[in-house]
Amino acid sequence: MLRYVTKRVAQAIIVVWAAYTLTFVILYLLPSDPVSIMLNQSQDGHVDEALAERLRAEYGFDQSTLTQYANLLGRAIQGDFGTSIANGARVSDLIAQVFPETLKLAGLAFLFTILGGTALAVASIATANKRLQQFLLALPPLGVSVPGFWIGLILLQVFSFTFPVFPAIGNDGFKSLVLPALTLAIPLSAMVAQVLADSLHSTWREPYVETARAKGLTRWQAITRHTFKNAAVPALTITGMLVGGLFAGSVVVETVFSRAGFGRLVQTSVQAQDIPVIQGFVVLAAVIFVAVNLLVDVLYPLLDPRIRSANLALAA
Amino acid sequence: MKRLRTSLALALTAAFALSACNDGSSANDTTAEQTAQPSAGAETNEPVAGGDLRFALVAAPTGVDPQQVGSNVSIYIARSIADSLTDQDPTTGEIVPWLAEKWETNEDLTEFTFTLKPGITFSDGSPLTAQVVKENFDSIVEDLGALAPLGSGYLSGYEGTTVTDELTFTVAFDAPNAQFLQATATQALAIVSSDTVKTSPEERLQGQVIGTGPFVVESYTQDQGAVLAKREGYDWASPAFEHSGDAYLDKITFTVVPESGVRTGGLVSGQFDAISDALPQDITQIEGAGGKVLTRSNPGLPFVLHLNVAREPLNDPAVRKALNPGINRQELVDTVLSDQFNPATSILAATTPGHADQSGLLAFDPDAAKKILEEAGWVTGGDGIREKDGKKLSFSVVYAQLFSGNQAVLELTQQQLRAIGVDLQLKQATPAEQAEILASGDYEAYYYNSTRAEGDVLRTSFHAGLRNIAQREADDVLEPVLEASLAEADSAKRNELLGQAQELIIENAYAIPLFELSQSIGVAGNVHGLGFEASSRLKFYDTWIAEQ
């Protein structure tokens, strides 16, 4: 087991490094540079070249790309992501300021996703009514294909502008969290429902479920005692991917709902080509993503004894 | 069961309809009462103090320091914190006293002597003195430099400020500088406290700015917004304002709301009191909810195609001159913009002091345009594009999508020019790329606008020794006129010179004006007194919210 975990941790480190390097390459391939963006405040294209040169030297943009990469990576390993080019604030401070907001949003959205996705999938198998079942199974593909910002605008139109139940913008308390979390959760819960429903329906056809039913268990008992646990393994796999979806979705959702947060910070940093902030974001996102997937990997054997014995055999 | 449900629904609908009728009749009653008692109606016209104005901004401000910021949304906030030496009347363009009660200039406009109003204090309690003003101007030139692009431009040729006594000082330049007086009215030369001058530029942007203004910064959050609070004891409003004494609003809360649908929905549902950048398609909804949309053209250069006269085919004066009659400016406004916008009538927007109407030279006349081109030897080729000596009549324009209508405007311009046989290629750039292209000089035409309520914007944009986007050689026609305008103290004579410059630029078609950028502010029905200053940025000092 220990060797298994060590191996996964080593893989995780490589993933984080690769993400860091890839963003660096992409950001440095872009034709414009952050200093001219910062100096073009009046937006008429007039930039003082002498000052621009001085600032570029200050941020080290005049060094060779490889030297810059080595320097940045060296400092990043020690946890120092430098300062924002756009406003001079420390990257770690900027991230620490907004991260709790996104965590709240992502946390609630995750809860909505799991509850909504599971409820829909289970309902689709629990009902004996064929028409209802088909209707329920048609919902996830619809939810996956609708763009997030559109869902956000519709929710705003109905629950904020027409019926003032929730505020349209801001970070004030739980109420301001509901609509953004729903917007984020709808496409993701559709994804969960799709996978879980599929796996529930195939497990439902397994002989042992039939046996259990023949022994007199009700439909509901057969689902909860025999089907669900086995069917949950594929759904657990995509839980890891959900975390990525939550981060990506927060960029759009936080912009539509004018919320302070990680996604909004990234959006403005990308516009300003604020390399240190983007790098800090990518590393943090990669670490979280990798950590969640590691957790999922470790959870598999607990859910499914077949995976446990396979791992032990591998480790022996 | 089914029947029961239906009848229940019917009953509910009926009850709803009845209550709606009741509402209607009671509303009518109130109206009748109000007409009977005019005093009740007049109440809504009397400004009331108090209240928090919630304002939704289209984009994130870059900071709150008036001397460093340049974007509209930043100026909305910064303008209320700090006052300037003078103010500019938005209707007449006249320069009126503000922090300075009087001023005079020497004969050749190289020295400006100001006398400050006595008794003015910054919000930290420190007094406004001639010494503080000197520190401000010195630091804009020496410390901020390019970080204060507008202010350091206005102060170009600055030799120094001499303090004569507590309230009197003289600003000296190495050459005549007629534009300086208007510059002292802008937010870029607003006066901040001595402590603020010593604060780092970054900290100033992040909210550490002390001014003499009617509001103070309560909080500022990067990318989120700002909260301004009323300053008690403000007593030096300029005559360009409607009232004197403290501001009416207790607070102004600025929030960044990038999504236009959310801004409009928020305004209509009462979650905001005013919003910036109301889109043409949202006006009906705003007016339907009892609100209104305030608009004003930005003074300065309208959106122009600034032509590079050093490049083929634009080095041919006939090609340039054919462009003006080839463009239907009214169609640009009617088709892709809205009636909040005005077609350009000169190379200066109509709200700029010194604007001289050149619409005769800018009239749409495609036949005249074709004739000019044919006489110059440009004949129509197989694909409808004109050619001369085997070269196509084609040029490209670099633009950025800083104003949302830019692409649509240029696409229609492209179609209009195609009809006279000219091929216009659109090259979209990011603001950063745009800056780089401009610095390298590698462009055929450059599309932009520039906001300033002073005709001197002509000199800074067109003089061969300054930005010179047209890449002209200096000549003995335009340069002398531009230079003379900077040395002319008499405003009537100066306007005459500026008028000549406008005519020269249009006749030679160094730049092709298209339309005037316009500010469009949505306000709720109970918000009063929100107005534009001379540069078409908002002023909140006279704003008040009526109780509903």
CSV table of N, CA, C and O in Angstrom, one decimal, chain A residues 31-33 36-49 51 55-56 86-88 94 97 149 153 156-157 160-162 164 166-171 255-261 264-265 267-268 273, chain B residues 60 62 68-71 144-147 149-150 202 205-206 221-224 255-259 261-267 269 271-272 285 402 430-436 438-439 446 448-450 467 469:
chain,number,residue,atom,x,y,z
A,31,PRO,N,2.3,37.2,-28.2
A,31,PRO,CA,3.1,38.2,-28.8
A,31,PRO,C,3.2,39.5,-28.0
A,31,PRO,O,4.2,40.2,-28.1
A,32,SER,N,2.2,39.8,-27.1
A,32,SER,CA,2.3,41.0,-26.4
A,32,SER,C,3.0,40.8,-25.0
A,32,SER,O,3.3,39.6,-24.7
A,33,ASP,N,3.3,41.8,-24.2
A,33,ASP,CA,3.8,41.6,-22.9
A,33,ASP,C,3.1,42.4,-21.9
A,33,ASP,O,2.5,43.4,-22.2
A,36,SER,N,3.6,46.4,-21.4
A,36,SER,CA,2.9,47.4,-22.3
A,36,SER,C,1.5,47.4,-22.0
A,36,SER,O,0.8,48.5,-22.1
A,37,ILE,N,0.9,46.3,-21.6
A,37,ILE,CA,-0.5,46.3,-21.2
A,37,ILE,C,-0.7,47.2,-20.0
A,37,ILE,O,-1.6,48.1,-20.0
A,38,MET,N,0.2,47.1,-19.0
A,38,MET,CA,0.0,47.9,-17.8
A,38,MET,C,0.2,49.4,-18.2
A,38,MET,O,-0.5,50.3,-17.6
A,39,LEU,N,1.1,49.8,-19.1
A,39,LEU,CA,1.4,51.2,-19.3
A,39,LEU,C,0.4,51.8,-20.3
A,39,LEU,O,0.3,53.0,-20.5
A,40,ASN,N,-0.4,51.0,-20.9
A,40,ASN,CA,-1.4,51.5,-21.9
A,40,ASN,C,-2.7,51.7,-21.2
A,40,ASN,O,-3.8,51.3,-21.7
A,41,GLN,N,-2.7,52.4,-20.1
A,41,GLN,CA,-3.9,52.6,-19.3
A,41,GLN,C,-4.9,53.5,-20.0
A,41,GLN,O,-6.1,53.2,-19.8
A,42,SER,N,-4.5,54.5,-20.7
A,42,SER,CA,-5.4,55.4,-21.3
A,42,SER,C,-6.0,54.7,-22.6
A,42,SER,O,-6.8,55.2,-23.2
A,43,GLN,N,-5.4,53.5,-22.9
A,43,GLN,CA,-5.9,52.7,-23.9
A,43,GLN,C,-5.9,53.3,-25.3
A,43,GLN,O,-6.7,52.9,-26.2
A,44,ASP,N,-5.0,54.2,-25.6
A,44,ASP,CA,-5.0,54.7,-26.9
A,44,ASP,C,-3.7,54.2,-27.6
A,44,ASP,O,-3.3,54.7,-28.7
A,45,GLY,N,-3.0,53.3,-27.0
A,45,GLY,CA,-1.9,52.7,-27.6
A,45,GLY,C,-0.6,53.4,-27.4
A,45,GLY,O,0.5,53.1,-27.9
A,46,HIS,N,-0.6,54.5,-26.5
A,46,HIS,CA,0.6,55.3,-26.3
A,46,HIS,C,1.3,54.7,-25.1
A,46,HIS,O,0.9,54.8,-24.0
A,47,VAL,N,2.6,54.2,-25.3
A,47,VAL,CA,3.3,53.6,-24.2
A,47,VAL,C,4.7,54.3,-24.2
A,47,VAL,O,5.4,54.4,-25.2
A,48,ASP,N,5.1,54.7,-23.0
A,48,ASP,CA,6.5,55.3,-22.8
A,48,ASP,C,7.5,54.1,-22.9
A,48,ASP,O,7.6,53.3,-22.0
A,49,GLU,N,8.3,54.1,-24.0
A,49,GLU,CA,9.2,52.9,-24.2
A,49,GLU,C,10.3,52.9,-23.2
A,49,GLU,O,10.7,51.8,-22.7
A,51,LEU,N,10.3,53.8,-20.0
A,51,LEU,CA,9.8,53.3,-18.8
A,51,LEU,C,9.5,51.8,-18.9
A,51,LEU,O,9.8,51.0,-18.0
A,55,LEU,N,10.9,48.8,-16.6
A,55,LEU,CA,10.1,47.8,-15.9
A,55,LEU,C,10.4,46.4,-16.3
A,55,LEU,O,10.4,45.5,-15.5
A,56,ARG,N,10.6,46.2,-17.6
A,56,ARG,CA,10.9,44.9,-18.1
A,56,ARG,C,12.2,44.3,-17.4
A,56,ARG,O,12.2,43.2,-17.1
A,86,ALA,N,0.6,43.6,-12.6
A,86,ALA,CA,-0.4,44.7,-12.7
A,86,ALA,C,-0.5,45.6,-11.5
A,86,ALA,O,-0.7,46.8,-11.7
A,87,ASN,N,-0.4,45.1,-10.3
A,87,ASN,CA,-0.6,46.0,-9.2
A,87,ASN,C,0.4,45.8,-8.0
A,87,ASN,O,0.3,46.4,-7.0
A,88,GLY,N,1.4,45.0,-8.3
A,88,GLY,CA,2.5,45.0,-7.3
A,88,GLY,C,2.3,44.2,-6.0
A,88,GLY,O,3.1,44.1,-5.1
A,94,LEU,N,-2.7,37.8,-2.9
A,94,LEU,CA,-3.8,37.9,-3.8
A,94,LEU,C,-4.7,36.6,-3.8
A,94,LEU,O,-5.9,36.6,-3.7
A,97,GLN,N,-6.4,36.0,-0.5
A,97,GLN,CA,-7.6,36.9,-0.3
A,97,GLN,C,-8.8,36.3,-0.9
A,97,GLN,O,-9.9,36.4,-0.3
A,149,PHE,N,-22.9,30.1,-18.6
A,149,PHE,CA,-23.3,31.5,-18.4
A,149,PHE,C,-24.7,31.7,-18.7
A,149,PHE,O,-25.4,32.6,-18.1
A,153,LEU,N,-27.6,33.4,-16.4
A,153,LEU,CA,-28.4,34.5,-16.7
A,153,LEU,C,-29.9,34.2,-16.6
A,153,LEU,O,-30.7,35.1,-16.1
A,156,LEU,N,-30.7,34.3,-12.9
A,156,LEU,CA,-30.7,35.7,-12.4
A,156,LEU,C,-32.1,36.3,-12.8
A,156,LEU,O,-32.7,37.0,-12.0
A,157,GLN,N,-32.4,36.1,-14.1
A,157,GLN,CA,-33.6,36.7,-14.6
A,157,GLN,C,-34.8,36.3,-13.8
A,157,GLN,O,-35.7,37.2,-13.4
A,160,SER,N,-33.8,36.7,-9.4
A,160,SER,CA,-33.3,37.9,-8.9
A,160,SER,C,-34.0,39.2,-9.4
A,160,SER,O,-34.4,40.0,-8.7
A,161,PHE,N,-34.1,39.2,-10.8
A,161,PHE,CA,-34.7,40.4,-11.4
A,161,PHE,C,-36.3,40.3,-11.3
A,161,PHE,O,-36.9,41.3,-11.0
A,162,THR,N,-36.9,39.2,-11.6
A,162,THR,CA,-38.3,39.1,-11.7
A,162,THR,C,-38.9,38.9,-10.3
A,162,THR,O,-39.7,39.6,-9.8
A,164,PRO,N,-37.4,38.9,-6.6
A,164,PRO,CA,-36.2,39.3,-5.9
A,164,PRO,C,-35.9,38.4,-4.7
A,164,PRO,O,-36.0,38.8,-3.6
A,166,PHE,N,-33.0,36.2,-4.5
A,166,PHE,CA,-31.6,36.2,-4.2
A,166,PHE,C,-30.9,37.5,-4.8
A,166,PHE,O,-31.4,38.0,-5.9
A,167,PRO,N,-29.8,38.0,-4.2
A,167,PRO,CA,-29.1,39.1,-4.8
A,167,PRO,C,-28.4,38.7,-6.1
A,167,PRO,O,-28.0,37.5,-6.3
A,168,ALA,N,-28.3,39.6,-7.1
A,168,ALA,CA,-27.7,39.3,-8.4
A,168,ALA,C,-26.2,39.3,-8.3
A,168,ALA,O,-25.6,38.6,-9.1
A,169,ILE,N,-25.6,40.0,-7.4
A,169,ILE,CA,-24.2,40.1,-7.4
A,169,ILE,C,-23.6,40.1,-5.9
A,169,ILE,O,-24.4,40.1,-5.0
A,170,GLY,N,-22.3,40.0,-5.8
A,170,GLY,CA,-21.6,40.2,-4.6
A,170,GLY,C,-21.3,38.9,-3.8
A,170,GLY,O,-21.6,37.8,-4.2
A,171,ASN,N,-20.7,39.1,-2.6
A,171,ASN,CA,-20.2,38.0,-1.8
A,171,ASN,C,-20.8,38.1,-0.4
A,171,ASN,O,-20.2,37.8,0.6
A,255,THR,N,-17.7,35.8,-12.9
A,255,THR,CA,-17.8,37.0,-13.8
A,255,THR,C,-19.3,37.3,-13.9
A,255,THR,O,-19.7,38.5,-13.8
A,256,VAL,N,-20.2,36.3,-14.2
A,256,VAL,CA,-21.6,36.6,-14.4
A,256,VAL,C,-22.2,37.2,-13.1
A,256,VAL,O,-22.9,38.2,-13.2
A,257,PHE,N,-21.8,36.6,-12.0
A,257,PHE,CA,-22.4,37.1,-10.7
A,257,PHE,C,-21.6,38.1,-10.0
A,257,PHE,O,-21.8,38.4,-8.8
A,258,SER,N,-20.6,38.7,-10.7
A,258,SER,CA,-19.7,39.7,-10.1
A,258,SER,C,-19.2,39.4,-8.7
A,258,SER,O,-19.3,40.2,-7.8
A,259,ARG,N,-18.8,38.1,-8.5
A,259,ARG,CA,-18.3,37.7,-7.2
A,259,ARG,C,-16.8,37.8,-7.2
A,259,ARG,O,-16.1,37.6,-8.2
A,260,ALA,N,-16.2,38.2,-6.0
A,260,ALA,CA,-14.8,38.1,-5.8
A,260,ALA,C,-14.4,36.6,-5.8
A,260,ALA,O,-15.2,35.8,-5.2
A,261,GLY,N,-13.3,36.2,-6.3
A,261,GLY,CA,-12.9,34.8,-6.2
A,261,GLY,C,-11.8,34.5,-7.1
A,261,GLY,O,-11.2,35.4,-7.9
A,264,ARG,N,-12.4,34.9,-11.0
A,264,ARG,CA,-12.4,36.3,-11.5
A,264,ARG,C,-10.9,36.8,-11.5
A,264,ARG,O,-10.5,37.5,-12.4
A,265,LEU,N,-10.1,36.4,-10.5
A,265,LEU,CA,-8.7,36.8,-10.4
A,265,LEU,C,-8.0,36.3,-11.7
A,265,LEU,O,-7.2,37.0,-12.3
A,267,GLN,N,-9.3,35.5,-14.6
A,267,GLN,CA,-9.8,36.1,-15.8
A,267,GLN,C,-9.1,37.5,-16.0
A,267,GLN,O,-8.6,37.8,-17.1
A,268,THR,N,-9.0,38.3,-14.9
A,268,THR,CA,-8.4,39.6,-15.1
A,268,THR,C,-6.9,39.4,-15.3
A,268,THR,O,-6.3,40.2,-16.0
A,273,GLN,N,-2.2,39.7,-18.8
A,273,GLN,CA,-1.1,38.8,-19.0
A,273,GLN,C,-0.1,38.8,-17.8
A,273,GLN,O,1.1,39.0,-17.9
B,60,ALA,N,-13.3,46.8,-14.4
B,60,ALA,CA,-12.6,47.1,-13.2
B,60,ALA,C,-11.7,48.4,-13.3
B,60,ALA,O,-11.0,48.5,-14.3
B,62,THR,N,-8.6,50.8,-12.7
B,62,THR,CA,-7.2,50.4,-12.5
B,62,THR,C,-6.7,51.0,-11.1
B,62,THR,O,-5.6,50.7,-10.7
B,68,GLN,N,-2.9,59.1,-11.7
B,68,GLN,CA,-2.4,57.9,-12.5
B,68,GLN,C,-3.4,57.3,-13.4
B,68,GLN,O,-3.0,56.6,-14.3
B,69,VAL,N,-4.7,57.4,-13.1
B,69,VAL,CA,-5.6,56.6,-13.9
B,69,VAL,C,-6.0,57.3,-15.2
B,69,VAL,O,-5.9,58.5,-15.3
B,70,GLY,N,-6.5,56.5,-16.2
B,70,GLY,CA,-6.9,57.1,-17.5
B,70,GLY,C,-8.2,56.6,-18.0
B,70,GLY,O,-8.9,57.2,-18.8
B,71,SER,N,-8.7,55.4,-17.5
B,71,SER,CA,-9.9,54.9,-18.0
B,71,SER,C,-11.1,55.5,-17.4
B,71,SER,O,-11.1,56.0,-16.3
B,144,LEU,N,6.3,60.4,-10.9
B,144,LEU,CA,5.3,59.5,-11.6
B,144,LEU,C,5.7,59.4,-13.1
B,144,LEU,O,5.7,58.3,-13.6
B,145,GLY,N,6.0,60.5,-13.7
B,145,GLY,CA,6.4,60.4,-15.1
B,145,GLY,C,5.4,59.6,-16.0
B,145,GLY,O,4.2,60.0,-16.0
B,146,ALA,N,5.8,58.5,-16.6
B,146,ALA,CA,5.0,57.8,-17.5
B,146,ALA,C,3.8,57.1,-16.7
B,146,ALA,O,2.9,56.6,-17.3
B,147,LEU,N,3.9,56.9,-15.4
B,147,LEU,CA,2.8,56.3,-14.6
B,147,LEU,C,1.7,57.3,-14.6
B,147,LEU,O,0.5,56.9,-14.3
B,149,PRO,N,0.5,59.3,-17.3
B,149,PRO,CA,0.7,59.7,-18.7
B,149,PRO,C,0.0,61.0,-19.1
B,149,PRO,O,0.6,61.8,-19.8
B,150,LEU,N,-1.2,61.2,-18.6
B,150,LEU,CA,-2.0,62.4,-19.0
B,150,LEU,C,-1.3,63.6,-18.4
B,150,LEU,O,-1.0,64.6,-19.1
B,202,GLU,N,2.0,52.6,-6.2
B,202,GLU,CA,1.1,51.4,-6.1
B,202,GLU,C,0.1,51.6,-5.0
B,202,GLU,O,-1.1,51.3,-5.1
B,205,LEU,N,-2.6,53.9,-5.9
B,205,LEU,CA,-3.7,53.3,-6.8
B,205,LEU,C,-4.6,52.4,-6.0
B,205,LEU,O,-5.8,52.3,-6.2
B,206,GLN,N,-4.1,51.8,-4.9
B,206,GLN,CA,-4.9,50.8,-4.1
B,206,GLN,C,-5.7,51.6,-3.1
B,206,GLN,O,-6.3,50.9,-2.2
B,221,THR,N,-11.3,47.7,-3.4
B,221,THR,CA,-10.8,46.3,-3.6
B,221,THR,C,-10.6,46.1,-5.1
B,221,THR,O,-11.5,46.3,-5.9
B,222,GLN,N,-9.3,45.8,-5.4
B,222,GLN,CA,-8.9,45.5,-6.8
B,222,GLN,C,-9.9,44.6,-7.4
B,222,GLN,O,-10.3,43.5,-6.9
B,223,ASP,N,-10.4,44.9,-8.6
B,223,ASP,CA,-11.3,44.1,-9.5
B,223,ASP,C,-12.7,44.0,-8.9
B,223,ASP,O,-13.5,43.4,-9.6
B,224,GLN,N,-13.0,44.5,-7.7
B,224,GLN,CA,-14.3,44.4,-7.2
B,224,GLN,C,-15.0,45.7,-7.2
B,224,GLN,O,-16.2,45.8,-7.6
B,255,THR,N,-19.5,48.9,-7.8
B,255,THR,CA,-19.3,47.5,-8.0
B,255,THR,C,-19.0,47.2,-9.4
B,255,THR,O,-19.7,47.7,-10.3
B,256,VAL,N,-18.0,46.3,-9.7
B,256,VAL,CA,-17.7,45.9,-11.1
B,256,VAL,C,-18.7,44.8,-11.5
B,256,VAL,O,-18.8,43.8,-10.9
B,257,VAL,N,-19.5,45.1,-12.5
B,257,VAL,CA,-20.5,44.1,-13.1
B,257,VAL,C,-20.2,44.0,-14.6
B,257,VAL,O,-20.8,44.8,-15.3
B,258,PRO,N,-19.4,43.1,-15.0
B,258,PRO,CA,-19.0,43.1,-16.4
B,258,PRO,C,-20.1,42.7,-17.4
B,258,PRO,O,-20.2,43.2,-18.5
B,259,GLU,N,-21.1,41.9,-16.9
B,259,GLU,CA,-22.1,41.4,-17.8
B,259,GLU,C,-23.2,42.4,-17.9
B,259,GLU,O,-23.9,42.8,-17.0
B,261,GLY,N,-26.3,42.3,-19.2
B,261,GLY,CA,-27.6,41.9,-18.8
B,261,GLY,C,-27.8,42.0,-17.3
B,261,GLY,O,-28.9,42.3,-16.9
B,262,VAL,N,-26.7,41.7,-16.6
B,262,VAL,CA,-26.8,41.8,-15.1
B,262,VAL,C,-26.9,43.2,-14.7
B,262,VAL,O,-27.6,43.6,-13.7
B,263,ARG,N,-26.2,44.1,-15.3
B,263,ARG,CA,-26.2,45.6,-15.0
B,263,ARG,C,-27.7,46.1,-15.2
B,263,ARG,O,-28.3,46.7,-14.3
B,264,THR,N,-28.2,45.8,-16.4
B,264,THR,CA,-29.6,46.3,-16.7
B,264,THR,C,-30.6,45.6,-15.8
B,264,THR,O,-31.4,46.3,-15.2
B,265,GLY,N,-30.5,44.3,-15.6
B,265,GLY,CA,-31.5,43.6,-14.8
B,265,GLY,C,-31.4,44.1,-13.4
B,265,GLY,O,-32.4,44.3,-12.7
B,266,GLY,N,-30.2,44.4,-12.9
B,266,GLY,CA,-30.0,44.9,-11.5
B,266,GLY,C,-30.6,46.3,-11.3
B,266,GLY,O,-31.1,46.6,-10.3
B,267,LEU,N,-30.5,47.1,-12.4
B,267,LEU,CA,-31.0,48.5,-12.3
B,267,LEU,C,-32.5,48.4,-12.3
B,267,LEU,O,-33.2,49.0,-11.5
B,269,SER,N,-34.5,45.9,-11.4
B,269,SER,CA,-35.0,45.3,-10.3
B,269,SER,C,-34.6,46.0,-9.0
B,269,SER,O,-34.9,45.5,-7.9
B,271,GLN,N,-31.7,46.7,-7.7
B,271,GLN,CA,-30.5,46.3,-6.9
B,271,GLN,C,-29.3,47.3,-7.2
B,271,GLN,O,-28.3,47.3,-6.5
B,272,PHE,N,-29.4,48.1,-8.2
B,272,PHE,CA,-28.5,49.3,-8.5
B,272,PHE,C,-29.3,50.5,-8.7
B,272,PHE,O,-30.5,50.5,-9.1
B,285,GLN,N,-35.9,48.7,-21.9
B,285,GLN,CA,-36.2,48.0,-20.6
B,285,GLN,C,-36.0,49.0,-19.4
B,285,GLN,O,-36.8,49.0,-18.5
B,402,LEU,N,-11.8,48.1,-27.8
B,402,LEU,CA,-12.0,48.7,-26.5
B,402,LEU,C,-13.4,49.2,-26.3
B,402,LEU,O,-13.9,49.3,-25.2
B,430,THR,N,-4.8,43.3,-29.6
B,430,THR,CA,-5.1,43.5,-28.2
B,430,THR,C,-4.5,44.9,-27.9
B,430,THR,O,-3.7,45.4,-28.6
B,431,PRO,N,-5.0,45.5,-26.8
B,431,PRO,CA,-4.5,46.8,-26.5
B,431,PRO,C,-2.9,46.8,-26.4
B,431,PRO,O,-2.3,47.8,-26.8
B,432,ALA,N,-2.3,45.7,-25.9
B,432,ALA,CA,-0.9,45.7,-25.8
B,432,ALA,C,-0.2,45.6,-27.2
B,432,ALA,O,0.7,46.3,-27.5
B,433,GLU,N,-0.8,44.8,-28.1
B,433,GLU,CA,-0.3,44.7,-29.4
B,433,GLU,C,-0.4,46.0,-30.1
B,433,GLU,O,0.5,46.5,-30.8
B,434,GLN,N,-1.5,46.7,-29.9
B,434,GLN,CA,-1.8,48.0,-30.5
B,434,GLN,C,-0.7,49.0,-30.1
B,434,GLN,O,-0.2,49.7,-31.0
B,435,ALA,N,-0.3,49.0,-28.9
B,435,ALA,CA,0.7,49.9,-28.4
B,435,ALA,C,2.0,49.6,-29.1
B,435,ALA,O,2.8,50.5,-29.5
B,436,GLU,N,2.3,48.3,-29.3
B,436,GLU,CA,3.6,47.9,-29.9
B,436,GLU,C,3.6,48.3,-31.4
B,436,GLU,O,4.6,48.8,-31.9
B,438,LEU,N,2.0,50.7,-32.7
B,438,LEU,CA,2.1,52.2,-32.8
B,438,LEU,C,3.5,52.6,-32.6
B,438,LEU,O,4.0,53.5,-33.3
B,439,ALA,N,4.2,52.0,-31.6
B,439,ALA,CA,5.6,52.4,-31.4
B,439,ALA,C,6.5,52.0,-32.5
B,439,ALA,O,7.4,52.7,-32.9
B,446,TYR,N,-4.6,53.7,-38.4
B,446,TYR,CA,-4.7,53.4,-36.9
B,446,TYR,C,-6.0,53.9,-36.5
B,446,TYR,O,-6.3,55.1,-36.7
B,448,TYR,N,-8.6,54.9,-33.5
B,448,TYR,CA,-8.7,55.2,-32.0
B,448,TYR,C,-9.5,56.4,-31.8
B,448,TYR,O,-10.0,57.1,-32.7
B,449,ASN,N,-9.6,56.8,-30.5
B,449,ASN,CA,-10.2,58.1,-30.1
B,449,ASN,C,-9.4,58.6,-29.0
B,449,ASN,O,-8.6,57.9,-28.4
B,450,SER,N,-9.6,59.8,-28.6
B,450,SER,CA,-8.9,60.4,-27.5
B,450,SER,C,-9.8,61.5,-26.8
B,450,SER,O,-10.2,62.4,-27.5
B,467,ARG,N,3.1,63.1,-31.3
B,467,ARG,CA,2.8,61.7,-31.5
B,467,ARG,C,2.8,61.3,-33.0
B,467,ARG,O,3.2,60.3,-33.4
B,469,ILE,N,0.9,60.3,-35.5
B,469,ILE,CA,0.5,59.0,-36.0
B,469,ILE,C,0.4,59.0,-37.5
B,469,ILE,O,0.6,57.9,-38.1
